[in-house]
Amino acid sequence: MHSISSPAVMHPLSLSASSRFLSHKLLIPSSFFSNFKTTHQGFHTNFTKVPTFIRNCTSPPVSAKPSSQIRWNRTKKSEPDKKLQALRELFSRPGIGIDAYIIPSQDAHQSEFIAECYMRRAYISGFTGSAGTVVVTKEKAALWTDGRYFLQAEKQLNSNWILMRAGNPGVPTTSEWLNDVLAPGAKVGVDPFLFSFDAAEELKEAIAKKNHKLVYLYNPNLVDEIWKGSRPMPPNKPIRVHELKYAGVDVASKLSFLRSELLDTCSSAIIVSMLDEIAWLLNLRGSDVPHSPVMYAYLIVEVDGAKLFVDNSKVTPEVLNHLENAGVALKPYDTILSEVESLAAKGAELWFDTSSVNAAIVNTYKSACDRHFEIHVSDRKGNLHNGSNDQSWGPSGVYRASPISLAKAVKNHAELEGMRNSHLRDAAALAQFWVWLEEEVDKEVKLTEVDVADKLLEFRSKQAGFIDTSFDTISGSGANGAIIHYKPEPESCSVVDPKKLFLLDSGAQYVDGTTDVTRTVHFGKPTAREKDCFTRVLQGHIALDQAVFPENTPGFVLDAFARSSLWKIGLDYRHGTGHGVGAALNVHEGPQSISFRYGNITPLQKGMIVSNEPGYYEDHAFGIRIENLLCVKEVDTPNRYGGIEYLGFEKLTYVPIQTKLVDLSLLSVAEVDWLNNYHVQVWEKAKKWRRKKSIDVSLSLTEKLVYESVDTVLVQSVFLINEAET
């Protein structure tokens, strides 16, 4: 991640059998660098053969208190929260009459990232993390979030709130807490558009244990009522066509696949509400949601047609023509419920993925089916002598997982090529960025975490096909790096401290792919403990990268590979090891994952993309994470036990890993080889990419300059050769 401004920053690693447990030699091979001199923006480096020895020392025991055991420093009792007061006043309004109200993070499409106008949980609580649930009763207010956000929530919630660290021992779920704090027979209100049908049913069943009733409040959303005039307007940026050269498969073929699935399940139509599924299926992209190239819409695909429910003002002539050619009609976004009612009246068997389709839509369908069944029975009353069975009349719905999710997750050739190419352009931007950052730090320029994130965006924005970041850049110095999904803010962020670890997790949306990469670096002299922890995270990263496994293996089986080295000294991390990634789509996608959570049994398949991101976080001290994206590929093993395929991973990310943080006494020969080989691949990929003349022709002058500098950057930073000792 650095240029070699001093011999201690990055060096090739060498490990001989005789000295394996005594010392590790780091060499810059004179054969490569002899008479070599580079210049980058006035920065001169002469390379000579500089042997450096690191003694094998025993690191002190590493221990860290979890945030739950550290006193939560609060200011004294704050003034009553005016937003909470206003919300509670609505509880007793006629037509509402509730005792508690639940506010989730999601929009009506169960999105992770949402438009600002739908950030209701953030507005009411002040907590801006992407995951969390708020429950407000007449006397209490509580927020549940997972381990990625414990520290962030501690900072952002005022003293009117109770922080529930979900997953920690003794912490109740939302339903358990409601059953404990509410008197029996209470009414719990929710906006049914913001809960999947499955989640709503689970909640209804759980609170029924204390005779509580779940109340659906369709209109208005109570947070919207108090937000009023200050609430941002809904997004209305134009939709664009995702070109076939990037999509790989045309819309007609995708719809044909989906319709064959409808016929196989005896369904009349399917309701699609997940935004990335709609974008993928119709080869469209939008700008409604920060970091995700999607648009707010619903889609109904029937055997003989399709309807897209979307704000017509976003539909350009090109998009309209694209949809008409695919046989897709347009409908206003807010008419989805009336269309569902109409289909139910016609006896349509609708397919719902109830894990994602919201409760408002599913309940509208169920109620319409019941209503029309009652009408049918009434009309036929007294005329049952013909022996017909009225109980068999009418639709009941098909409830199963969306077939689009898996189809989208298994990337085709064009999508994979786009991902590979976009990652190389992203690597070029990162190479320039890291050189700039180290030079600024060396000059003792004071940079905030926001300054650093903004500069990285500047480098990325010069790359061909850049559209947006794929998530808010996590730029964390020192203790802020321990906040797993930390977002620096201008008014409260820290200055990058050269004497502390710096964690940078960032990504980009390009027209042809999506990137997500994390590197942790130190600009000074890391402590033995920091090196120990970093090295164990690296070992986990290497172990997962090299994993070979039989087909039909679910991701959770591989999770322990990444944690094993940390476990050996009693350490761990509070997040999954890998998530799926979309191709020019959402940076987080399912159904695949690599996680300690055993519930996801989706097998990893050839063509899927997952992240490899083990970490370690010492609360209020530092954070470490190393992340690459990987593509699942078939591996040619010498044996095929059981006659099945064996799978492994292809690396997509080619960004240097700082060797200064590595404790070589912990690495095996194979691990040293992996690190050196990876850096050779980084160099070779950069050279190959730059020499693609067909690509160079399409680049602007600025972009060509970026690629010209890549050679310099990578020579300085990562050309590592494992030179055997003589």
XYZ file of C-alpha atoms in Angstrom:
726
model
C 0.000 0.000 0.000
C 3.049 2.308 0.166
C 5.802 3.389 -2.125
C 9.218 2.393 -0.826
C 10.397 5.608 0.722
C 12.379 3.667 3.276
C 13.578 0.069 3.410
C 11.176 -0.665 6.242
C 7.977 -0.021 4.353
C 7.653 -2.949 1.960
C 10.169 -5.624 1.080
C 10.299 -9.053 -0.485
C 10.131 -11.829 2.071
C 12.581 -14.668 2.304
C 12.375 -17.660 4.604
C 14.989 -20.399 4.726
C 14.475 -23.690 6.467
C 17.551 -23.221 8.625
C 16.480 -19.835 9.944
C 12.718 -20.375 10.035
C 12.484 -19.947 13.759
C 15.324 -17.468 14.169
C 15.051 -14.641 11.681
C 13.438 -13.603 8.420
C 15.415 -11.811 5.774
C 13.779 -9.124 3.661
C 15.622 -8.446 0.436
C 15.206 -6.137 -2.519
C 16.807 -8.144 -5.344
C 19.657 -6.176 -6.905
C 19.189 -8.046 -10.173
C 15.893 -6.246 -10.721
C 16.706 -2.833 -9.320
C 20.307 -2.429 -10.404
C 20.830 0.950 -12.071
C 17.080 1.569 -11.679
C 15.730 4.954 -10.768
C 12.139 6.116 -10.778
C 10.501 9.455 -10.523
C 6.929 10.056 -9.411
C 5.746 13.634 -9.030
C 9.229 14.729 -8.061
C 9.774 11.757 -5.733
C 13.108 10.031 -6.447
C 14.067 6.592 -5.269
C 17.370 4.791 -5.815
C 17.197 1.059 -5.166
C 20.072 -0.984 -3.861
C 20.262 -4.333 -2.198
C 19.385 -3.605 1.404
C 19.145 -6.663 3.638
C 16.976 -6.133 6.677
C 16.671 -8.586 9.538
C 13.741 -8.925 11.898
C 14.442 -10.840 15.059
C 11.974 -13.431 16.213
C 10.416 -11.983 19.341
C 7.582 -13.247 21.423
C 4.600 -10.897 21.374
C 2.893 -10.108 24.657
C -0.542 -11.649 25.291
C -3.300 -9.785 23.488
C -6.459 -9.064 25.394
C -9.221 -6.600 24.768
C -12.381 -5.773 26.602
C -15.562 -5.899 24.526
C -17.476 -2.642 24.428
C -20.184 -4.175 26.593
C -17.657 -4.408 29.458
C -16.412 -0.849 29.079
C -18.314 1.837 30.891
C -20.478 3.746 28.456
C -19.499 7.323 29.131
C -22.622 9.468 28.881
C -23.133 13.051 29.576
C -25.583 13.785 32.340
C -29.254 13.275 31.621
C -30.140 15.248 28.515
C -33.306 17.189 27.903
C -36.367 15.204 26.798
C -36.159 14.224 23.157
C -38.643 16.377 21.215
C -38.900 13.864 18.379
C -39.782 11.078 20.782
C -42.312 13.310 22.486
C -43.971 14.146 19.179
C -44.036 10.495 18.144
C -45.609 9.382 21.408
C -48.316 12.027 21.087
C -49.463 10.266 17.916
C -49.980 6.946 19.745
C -53.349 8.053 21.135
C -54.632 9.701 17.965
C -57.999 8.307 16.687
C -57.415 5.474 14.240
C -53.969 4.729 15.701
C -54.361 3.729 19.357
C -51.093 1.921 19.972
C -48.797 1.343 22.944
C -45.531 0.914 21.011
C -44.170 1.587 17.543
C -41.386 -0.259 15.738
C -39.170 1.544 13.225
C -36.823 -0.652 11.152
C -33.958 0.489 8.939
C -35.434 -0.690 5.662
C -37.498 0.934 2.962
C -40.445 -0.799 1.264
C -38.012 -2.987 -0.686
C -35.923 -4.269 2.235
C -32.892 -2.371 0.944
C -29.695 -2.086 2.977
C -28.868 1.339 1.571
C -31.885 3.613 1.230
C -32.769 7.058 -0.073
C -32.476 9.847 2.473
C -36.237 10.412 2.534
C -36.714 6.871 3.884
C -34.085 7.059 6.644
C -36.757 7.110 9.341
C -34.815 5.166 11.957
C -31.824 7.485 11.581
C -34.068 10.556 11.838
C -35.822 9.484 15.033
C -32.756 8.091 16.845
C -29.709 9.937 15.488
C -27.991 6.594 14.831
C -26.827 6.483 11.200
C -25.526 2.913 10.864
C -27.040 0.836 8.068
C -28.485 -1.829 10.396
C -30.700 -1.321 13.406
C -34.248 -1.400 14.744
C -35.940 1.153 17.002
C -38.770 0.382 19.415
C -40.562 3.283 21.103
C -43.090 2.755 23.878
C -44.919 5.405 25.869
C -42.088 5.454 28.431
C -38.976 3.950 26.799
C -37.001 4.051 23.568
C -34.502 1.356 22.568
C -32.287 0.642 19.586
C -30.989 -2.776 18.542
C -27.924 -3.074 16.348
C -25.258 -5.696 15.672
C -21.586 -5.884 16.600
C -20.440 -3.797 13.628
C -22.106 -0.754 15.136
C -21.864 -1.015 18.928
C -19.255 1.715 19.238
C -20.947 3.959 16.705
C -24.286 3.667 18.492
C -22.644 4.510 21.808
C -21.436 7.764 20.292
C -24.614 8.741 18.475
C -27.463 7.889 20.874
C -28.393 10.396 23.549
C -29.352 9.397 27.083
C -33.039 9.031 26.216
C -32.143 5.804 24.438
C -31.317 2.274 25.551
C -28.680 0.550 23.400
C -29.380 -3.138 22.836
C -26.261 -4.960 21.648
C -27.966 -7.628 19.574
C -26.400 -11.057 19.830
C -24.657 -10.447 23.139
C -25.528 -12.794 26.010
C -28.523 -11.631 27.996
C -29.687 -9.076 25.416
C -33.392 -9.623 24.589
C -34.819 -9.505 21.095
C -37.282 -6.746 20.215
C -40.243 -9.053 20.785
C -38.862 -10.354 24.099
C -38.345 -6.807 25.289
C -41.854 -5.771 24.255
C -43.314 -8.765 26.077
C -41.389 -7.720 29.165
C -42.111 -3.974 29.259
C -45.701 -3.847 27.985
C -48.770 -4.826 29.963
C -50.570 -7.861 28.486
C -52.939 -7.062 25.650
C -51.002 -4.079 24.285
C -51.096 -2.927 20.667
C -47.825 -2.724 18.759
C -47.884 -0.596 15.609
C -45.812 -1.069 12.461
C -45.752 0.281 8.929
C -46.435 -2.908 6.907
C -44.494 -1.552 3.916
C -41.284 -1.631 5.974
C -41.476 -5.275 7.111
C -41.187 -8.336 4.943
C -44.189 -10.605 5.286
C -42.064 -13.232 7.046
C -40.679 -10.705 9.539
C -44.153 -9.363 10.310
C -45.583 -12.841 10.850
C -42.684 -13.795 13.116
C -43.197 -10.634 15.159
C -46.947 -11.171 15.359
C -46.468 -14.715 16.658
C -43.795 -13.697 19.168
C -45.757 -10.874 20.826
C -48.954 -12.930 20.865
C -47.426 -14.862 23.762
C -48.416 -11.916 25.954
C -51.669 -11.338 24.050
C -50.231 -8.318 22.298
C -51.696 -7.409 18.919
C -49.724 -6.311 15.864
C -51.420 -3.291 14.274
C -50.725 -2.401 10.633
C -50.697 1.373 10.104
C -50.725 1.778 6.346
C -51.029 5.528 6.195
C -49.439 7.648 7.407
C -46.069 6.437 8.590
C -45.786 7.987 12.056
C -42.196 9.142 11.629
C -43.161 10.868 8.387
C -45.870 12.703 10.320
C -43.358 14.361 12.644
C -40.672 14.744 9.962
C -43.031 16.830 7.815
C -41.544 19.751 5.886
C -37.914 18.975 6.684
C -38.150 15.526 5.122
C -36.085 15.253 1.902
C -37.921 14.827 -1.384
C -37.981 11.380 -3.024
C -35.205 10.854 -5.604
C -36.091 11.465 -9.258
C -32.872 11.037 -11.234
C -33.181 9.363 -14.650
C -32.872 5.628 -15.184
C -30.265 4.360 -17.671
C -29.926 1.233 -19.789
C -27.217 -1.207 -18.679
C -25.544 -2.087 -21.957
C -25.621 -5.663 -23.193
C -21.812 -5.795 -23.410
C -21.785 -5.467 -19.625
C -24.990 -7.385 -18.827
C -24.106 -10.390 -20.973
C -27.721 -11.595 -21.372
C -30.600 -9.643 -22.916
C -33.887 -8.866 -21.159
C -35.923 -11.198 -23.364
C -33.772 -14.173 -22.352
C -33.986 -13.291 -18.663
C -37.774 -12.912 -18.810
C -38.040 -16.201 -20.703
C -36.082 -17.920 -17.926
C -38.358 -16.394 -15.296
C -41.530 -17.366 -17.142
C -40.371 -20.967 -17.353
C -40.039 -20.848 -13.563
C -43.616 -19.534 -13.328
C -44.917 -22.433 -15.391
C -42.980 -24.966 -13.320
C -44.619 -23.695 -10.124
C -48.097 -23.204 -11.630
C -47.860 -19.469 -10.913
C -49.676 -16.810 -12.923
C -47.200 -14.068 -12.088
C -44.382 -13.115 -9.719
C -44.075 -9.941 -7.648
C -40.494 -8.642 -7.632
C -39.723 -5.980 -5.048
C -35.958 -6.227 -4.451
C -34.441 -3.296 -6.312
C -31.283 -5.058 -7.467
C -33.342 -7.972 -8.815
C -35.437 -5.575 -10.895
C -32.335 -3.764 -12.176
C -30.629 -7.039 -13.097
C -33.672 -8.590 -14.747
C -34.459 -5.563 -16.932
C -30.832 -4.516 -17.602
C -31.495 -1.112 -16.090
C -29.573 0.984 -13.592
C -30.625 3.986 -11.542
C -29.428 6.552 -9.019
C -32.202 6.560 -6.426
C -30.182 4.927 -3.647
C -26.760 6.137 -2.490
C -23.951 3.790 -3.562
C -26.330 1.333 -5.287
C -27.177 1.781 -8.998
C -30.866 0.962 -8.628
C -34.218 2.748 -8.930
C -37.316 2.542 -6.757
C -39.764 0.254 -8.529
C -41.873 -2.864 -8.316
C -42.131 -5.402 -11.099
C -44.866 -7.908 -11.907
C -43.916 -10.523 -14.488
C -46.777 -12.583 -15.911
C -46.660 -15.465 -18.338
C -47.676 -13.172 -21.193
C -46.513 -9.738 -20.083
C -44.772 -7.573 -17.502
C -45.484 -4.299 -15.690
C -42.907 -1.964 -14.122
C -44.250 0.260 -11.355
C -42.037 3.335 -11.342
C -42.107 7.110 -11.320
C -42.543 7.924 -15.014
C -40.482 11.106 -14.691
C -37.358 8.927 -14.355
C -38.001 7.097 -17.645
C -36.003 8.544 -20.530
C -36.963 7.922 -24.182
C -34.105 5.430 -24.461
C -35.316 3.499 -21.412
C -38.921 3.597 -22.646
C -37.872 2.127 -25.989
C -35.765 -0.488 -24.179
C -38.755 -1.568 -22.076
C -41.214 -1.566 -24.962
C -38.906 -3.829 -26.963
C -38.906 -6.242 -24.014
C -42.693 -6.128 -23.668
C -42.670 -4.298 -20.345
C -45.491 -1.796 -19.670
C -45.203 1.153 -17.282
C -47.460 1.778 -14.283
C -47.297 4.454 -11.547
C -45.213 3.373 -8.572
C -47.966 3.867 -6.011
C -50.531 1.694 -7.844
C -48.894 -1.599 -6.871
C -51.523 -2.494 -4.236
C -54.461 -1.848 -6.572
C -52.807 -4.009 -9.243
C -52.331 -6.832 -6.744
C -56.002 -6.575 -5.762
C -57.006 -6.687 -9.426
C -54.929 -9.800 -10.092
C -56.400 -11.520 -7.042
C -59.906 -10.743 -8.302
C -59.017 -12.462 -11.581
C -57.888 -15.571 -9.718
C -54.167 -15.092 -10.386
C -51.778 -17.311 -8.443
C -49.076 -14.823 -7.469
C -45.575 -15.897 -6.497
C -44.171 -14.067 -3.473
C -40.742 -14.333 -1.920
C -42.090 -13.570 1.538
C -38.586 -12.998 2.918
C -38.398 -9.805 0.858
C -41.860 -8.782 -0.390
C -43.391 -6.458 2.167
C -46.314 -7.345 4.393
C -48.510 -4.633 2.839
C -48.414 -6.308 -0.574
C -48.849 -9.884 0.646
C -51.658 -8.985 3.045
C -53.412 -7.012 0.298
C -53.340 -10.123 -1.880
C -54.520 -12.417 0.888
C -57.332 -10.065 1.891
C -58.442 -9.663 -1.721
C -58.461 -13.435 -2.229
C -60.547 -13.914 0.920
C -62.928 -11.150 -0.066
C -63.526 -12.477 -3.559
C -63.913 -15.997 -2.251
C -66.651 -14.803 0.091
C -68.379 -13.020 -2.805
C -68.098 -16.159 -4.904
C -69.586 -18.308 -2.165
C -72.403 -15.845 -1.631
C -73.226 -15.767 -5.350
C -73.368 -19.545 -5.513
C -75.247 -20.011 -2.256
C -78.054 -22.489 -2.713
C -76.674 -23.681 -6.044
C -74.318 -26.377 -4.833
C -76.430 -29.298 -6.109
C -74.035 -29.723 -9.034
C -71.456 -31.110 -6.617
C -68.851 -28.396 -7.156
C -66.525 -27.730 -4.251
C -66.335 -23.980 -3.508
C -63.414 -24.559 -1.166
C -61.218 -25.172 -4.222
C -62.128 -21.863 -5.874
C -59.768 -18.969 -5.917
C -56.018 -18.435 -5.657
C -53.979 -18.947 -2.523
C -50.553 -17.760 -3.702
C -47.179 -19.416 -4.176
C -44.700 -18.696 -1.400
C -41.088 -19.540 -2.142
C -37.683 -17.937 -2.695
C -37.206 -15.697 -5.708
C -35.451 -17.508 -8.564
C -33.877 -14.202 -9.599
C -31.613 -13.994 -6.549
C -29.563 -17.075 -7.416
C -29.536 -16.349 -11.152
C -28.161 -12.882 -10.446
C -25.520 -14.214 -8.041
C -23.988 -16.593 -10.614
C -22.212 -14.195 -12.939
C -21.978 -14.750 -16.676
C -18.829 -14.250 -18.765
C -19.484 -10.588 -19.566
C -20.228 -9.742 -15.948
C -17.047 -11.444 -14.763
C -14.963 -9.642 -17.377
C -16.469 -6.357 -16.268
C -15.636 -7.130 -12.664
C -12.041 -8.033 -13.539
C -11.518 -4.907 -15.624
C -13.111 -2.528 -13.134
C -10.951 -3.952 -10.352
C -7.789 -3.219 -12.336
C -8.839 0.391 -12.893
C -9.716 0.608 -9.216
C -6.269 -0.752 -8.317
C -4.663 1.996 -10.400
C -6.578 4.652 -8.469
C -5.651 3.078 -5.150
C -1.983 2.862 -6.103
C -1.836 6.586 -6.776
C -3.814 7.305 -3.659
C -1.486 5.389 -1.331
C 1.582 7.095 -2.799
C -0.056 10.477 -2.274
C -1.062 9.659 1.287
C 2.346 8.426 2.378
C 4.049 11.443 0.849
C 1.666 13.790 2.642
C 2.228 11.990 5.945
C 6.003 12.102 5.416
C 5.719 15.873 4.931
C 3.770 16.035 8.217
C 0.709 17.440 6.496
C -2.271 17.296 8.852
C -5.015 15.267 7.174
C -8.364 14.321 8.627
C -10.090 11.026 7.936
C -12.552 12.934 5.737
C -9.706 14.567 3.792
C -8.322 11.129 3.044
C -11.697 9.735 1.923
C -12.302 12.760 -0.304
C -8.891 12.434 -1.941
C -9.477 8.751 -2.676
C -12.768 9.692 -4.336
C -10.862 12.222 -6.444
C -8.446 9.551 -7.699
C -11.248 7.083 -8.400
C -13.386 9.636 -10.217
C -10.652 9.962 -12.863
C -11.001 6.316 -13.837
C -12.961 5.325 -16.938
C -16.521 4.299 -16.187
C -16.582 5.579 -12.605
C -20.103 6.296 -11.333
C -20.112 6.454 -7.528
C -18.671 4.931 -4.383
C -20.165 1.535 -3.524
C -20.577 2.511 0.158
C -19.471 5.291 2.484
C -15.692 5.077 2.765
C -14.556 3.747 6.140
C -11.496 5.855 6.916
C -10.484 5.135 10.508
C -7.334 6.168 12.336
C -6.461 4.499 15.630
C -9.514 3.810 17.784
C -11.909 4.756 14.994
C -10.692 1.750 13.036
C -12.280 -0.439 15.707
C -15.713 0.884 14.721
C -16.389 -1.728 12.071
C -18.632 0.424 9.868
C -17.232 3.786 10.901
C -18.171 6.814 8.814
C -16.040 9.902 9.454
C -17.920 13.189 9.695
C -16.235 16.571 9.090
C -17.236 17.991 12.447
C -16.129 15.035 14.556
C -13.554 12.960 12.663
C -9.958 12.437 13.741
C -6.682 13.495 12.181
C -4.749 10.609 10.629
C -2.114 9.761 13.228
C 1.156 8.396 11.759
C 1.805 6.579 15.033
C -1.413 4.567 14.876
C -2.925 1.952 12.607
C -5.038 3.323 9.780
C -7.886 1.239 8.305
C -9.344 2.123 4.913
C -12.338 0.179 3.583
C -13.648 1.570 0.318
C -15.231 0.658 -2.973
C -16.581 2.020 -6.215
C -19.375 1.562 -8.692
C -18.180 1.465 -12.291
C -20.284 1.042 -15.384
C -18.954 -2.511 -15.692
C -18.358 -3.632 -12.112
C -18.393 -3.079 -8.365
C -15.360 -3.024 -6.069
C -14.815 -3.389 -2.320
C -11.317 -3.447 -0.809
C -9.838 -2.951 2.655
C -6.251 -2.349 3.653
C -4.752 -1.574 7.060
C -1.442 0.278 7.238
C 0.920 1.934 9.684
C 2.967 5.011 8.767
C 5.377 4.685 11.676
C 6.618 1.786 13.759
C 3.872 -0.707 14.653
C 3.899 -2.375 18.049
C 4.536 -6.074 18.487
C 0.883 -6.543 19.402
C -0.341 -4.742 16.288
C 1.933 -6.892 14.128
C 0.799 -10.060 15.875
C -2.860 -9.246 15.312
C -2.312 -8.099 11.728
C -0.376 -11.224 10.861
C -3.093 -13.507 12.240
C -5.712 -11.635 10.229
C -3.486 -12.059 7.162
C -3.139 -15.783 7.857
C -6.918 -16.098 7.946
C -7.170 -14.165 4.697
C -4.625 -16.468 3.052
C -6.324 -19.607 4.383
C -9.671 -18.657 2.878
C -8.111 -17.496 -0.383
C -6.433 -20.891 -0.808
C -9.415 -22.984 0.266
C -10.486 -25.863 -1.969
C -13.870 -27.408 -1.246
C -16.429 -29.780 -2.828
C -19.358 -28.402 -4.771
C -22.562 -27.830 -2.772
C -20.534 -26.487 0.156
C -22.348 -23.620 1.933
C -20.302 -20.578 2.878
C -20.528 -21.064 6.643
C -18.357 -24.180 6.314
C -15.432 -21.984 5.201
C -15.827 -19.300 7.846
C -13.565 -21.035 10.367
C -10.679 -21.006 7.867
C -10.450 -17.234 8.297
C -10.765 -17.261 12.101
C -8.531 -20.172 13.059
C -5.312 -18.205 13.556
C -7.096 -15.651 15.730
C -8.862 -18.358 17.707
C -5.514 -19.867 18.652
C -4.846 -16.871 20.901
C -8.448 -16.325 21.955
C -9.359 -13.550 19.510
C -12.234 -13.181 17.053
C -14.291 -10.579 15.172
C -17.968 -9.641 15.281
C -18.927 -9.855 11.625
C -19.164 -12.351 8.824
C -16.102 -13.159 6.766
C -17.613 -12.711 3.326
C -20.635 -11.308 1.531
C -21.844 -11.628 -2.024
C -21.141 -8.749 -4.419
C -23.182 -7.671 -7.431
C -21.799 -7.026 -10.914
C -22.255 -3.268 -11.331
C -24.941 -3.630 -8.683
C -25.222 -3.757 -4.889
C -21.944 -4.194 -3.035
C -23.786 -6.540 -0.660
C -25.940 -9.187 -2.307
C -27.248 -12.647 -1.530
C -28.038 -15.383 -1.314
C -24.448 -16.543 -0.679
C -22.270 -15.525 2.240
C -19.338 -16.751 4.325
C -20.325 -16.336 7.946
C -20.450 -17.943 11.366
C -24.254 -17.805 11.066
C -25.336 -21.319 10.181
C -28.774 -20.386 8.858
C -27.622 -19.643 5.317
C -27.138 -22.992 3.605
C -26.810 -21.603 0.079
C -23.929 -23.485 -1.565
C -21.140 -21.523 -3.195
C -21.283 -21.954 -6.964
C -18.922 -21.298 -9.839
C -19.317 -17.677 -10.945
C -20.398 -16.298 -7.568
C -18.438 -13.391 -6.117
C -17.714 -13.112 -2.400
C -15.536 -10.954 -0.195
C -12.685 -12.307 1.921
C -12.406 -9.922 4.878
C -11.290 -11.273 8.241
C -10.399 -8.679 10.851
C -9.670 -7.925 14.456
C -10.937 -4.935 16.440
C -9.703 -3.875 19.819
C -12.408 -1.578 21.085
C -11.246 2.011 21.695
C -7.755 1.124 20.440
C -7.410 -0.004 16.796
C -8.976 -2.020 14.011
C -7.486 -4.373 11.411
C -9.130 -5.758 8.287
C -7.771 -7.143 5.008
C -10.306 -7.540 2.210
C -10.186 -8.820 -1.354
C -13.016 -9.892 -3.609
C -12.954 -13.448 -4.909
C -14.745 -15.291 -7.695
C -15.684 -18.933 -7.152
C -14.054 -21.110 -9.821
C -13.626 -24.790 -10.587
C -10.337 -26.286 -9.383
C -8.571 -29.067 -11.260
C -7.829 -31.506 -8.435
C -5.905 -34.760 -9.029
C -8.866 -36.698 -7.642
C -12.639 -36.285 -7.893
C -13.929 -38.152 -4.865
C -17.593 -38.933 -5.343
C -17.412 -37.818 -8.979
C -18.089 -34.196 -8.035
C -16.429 -30.892 -8.818
C -14.102 -29.149 -6.410
C -14.089 -25.402 -6.190
C -11.727 -22.641 -5.126
C -11.263 -18.929 -5.658
C -9.910 -16.511 -8.254
C -8.696 -13.175 -6.910
C -10.295 -10.036 -8.335
C -8.573 -7.456 -6.095
C -4.955 -6.527 -6.787
C -3.834 -3.990 -4.213
C -0.613 -4.266 -2.130
C -0.664 -5.546 1.448
C 1.759 -3.719 3.742
C 4.519 -6.133 4.727
C 5.833 -3.867 7.482
C 2.929 -5.049 9.627
C 3.745 -8.728 9.151
C 5.398 -10.697 11.957
C 7.330 -13.153 9.814
C 8.007 -15.481 12.725
C 4.328 -16.491 12.577
C 4.199 -17.259 8.851
C 4.795 -20.645 7.273
C 6.844 -21.059 4.095
C 3.602 -21.459 2.124
C 2.189 -18.245 3.571
C 5.347 -16.312 2.697
C 5.098 -17.692 -0.834
C 1.452 -16.655 -1.067
C 2.247 -13.063 -0.082
C 5.163 -12.767 -2.487
C 3.233 -14.406 -5.316
C 0.266 -12.131 -4.723
C 2.434 -9.050 -5.073
C 4.029 -10.419 -8.241
C 0.485 -10.897 -9.594
C -0.342 -7.299 -8.666
C 2.610 -6.133 -10.727
C 1.907 -8.420 -13.675
C -1.780 -7.481 -13.790
C -0.913 -3.802 -13.831
C 1.594 -4.238 -16.663
C -0.802 -6.354 -18.716
C -3.647 -3.926 -18.233
C -1.557 -0.933 -19.240
C -0.383 -2.647 -22.415
C -3.907 -3.368 -23.667
C -3.768 -0.908 -26.549
C -7.443 -1.364 -27.293
C -8.158 -0.105 -23.805
C -5.579 2.677 -23.916
C -7.135 4.148 -27.047
C -10.361 4.807 -25.171
C -8.672 6.525 -22.251
C -8.484 10.261 -21.777
C -5.148 11.987 -21.223
C -5.785 12.077 -17.483
C -6.522 8.364 -17.397
C -3.394 7.577 -19.406
C -1.319 9.510 -16.915
C -2.857 7.420 -14.157
C -1.751 4.234 -15.882
C 1.691 5.626 -16.647
C 2.170 6.187 -12.942
C 1.014 2.701 -12.002
C 4.313 1.168 -13.079
C 6.222 3.525 -10.798
C 3.861 3.039 -7.902
C 3.820 -0.705 -8.085
C 7.546 -1.042 -8.613
C 8.075 1.022 -5.514
C 5.392 -0.737 -3.537
C 4.914 -4.337 -4.441
C 7.399 -6.012 -6.743
C 8.384 -8.725 -4.316
C 10.473 -11.721 -5.286
C 11.154 -14.585 -2.935
C 14.926 -14.784 -3.264
C 16.209 -18.058 -1.902
C 19.133 -17.845 0.451
C 22.396 -19.343 -0.707
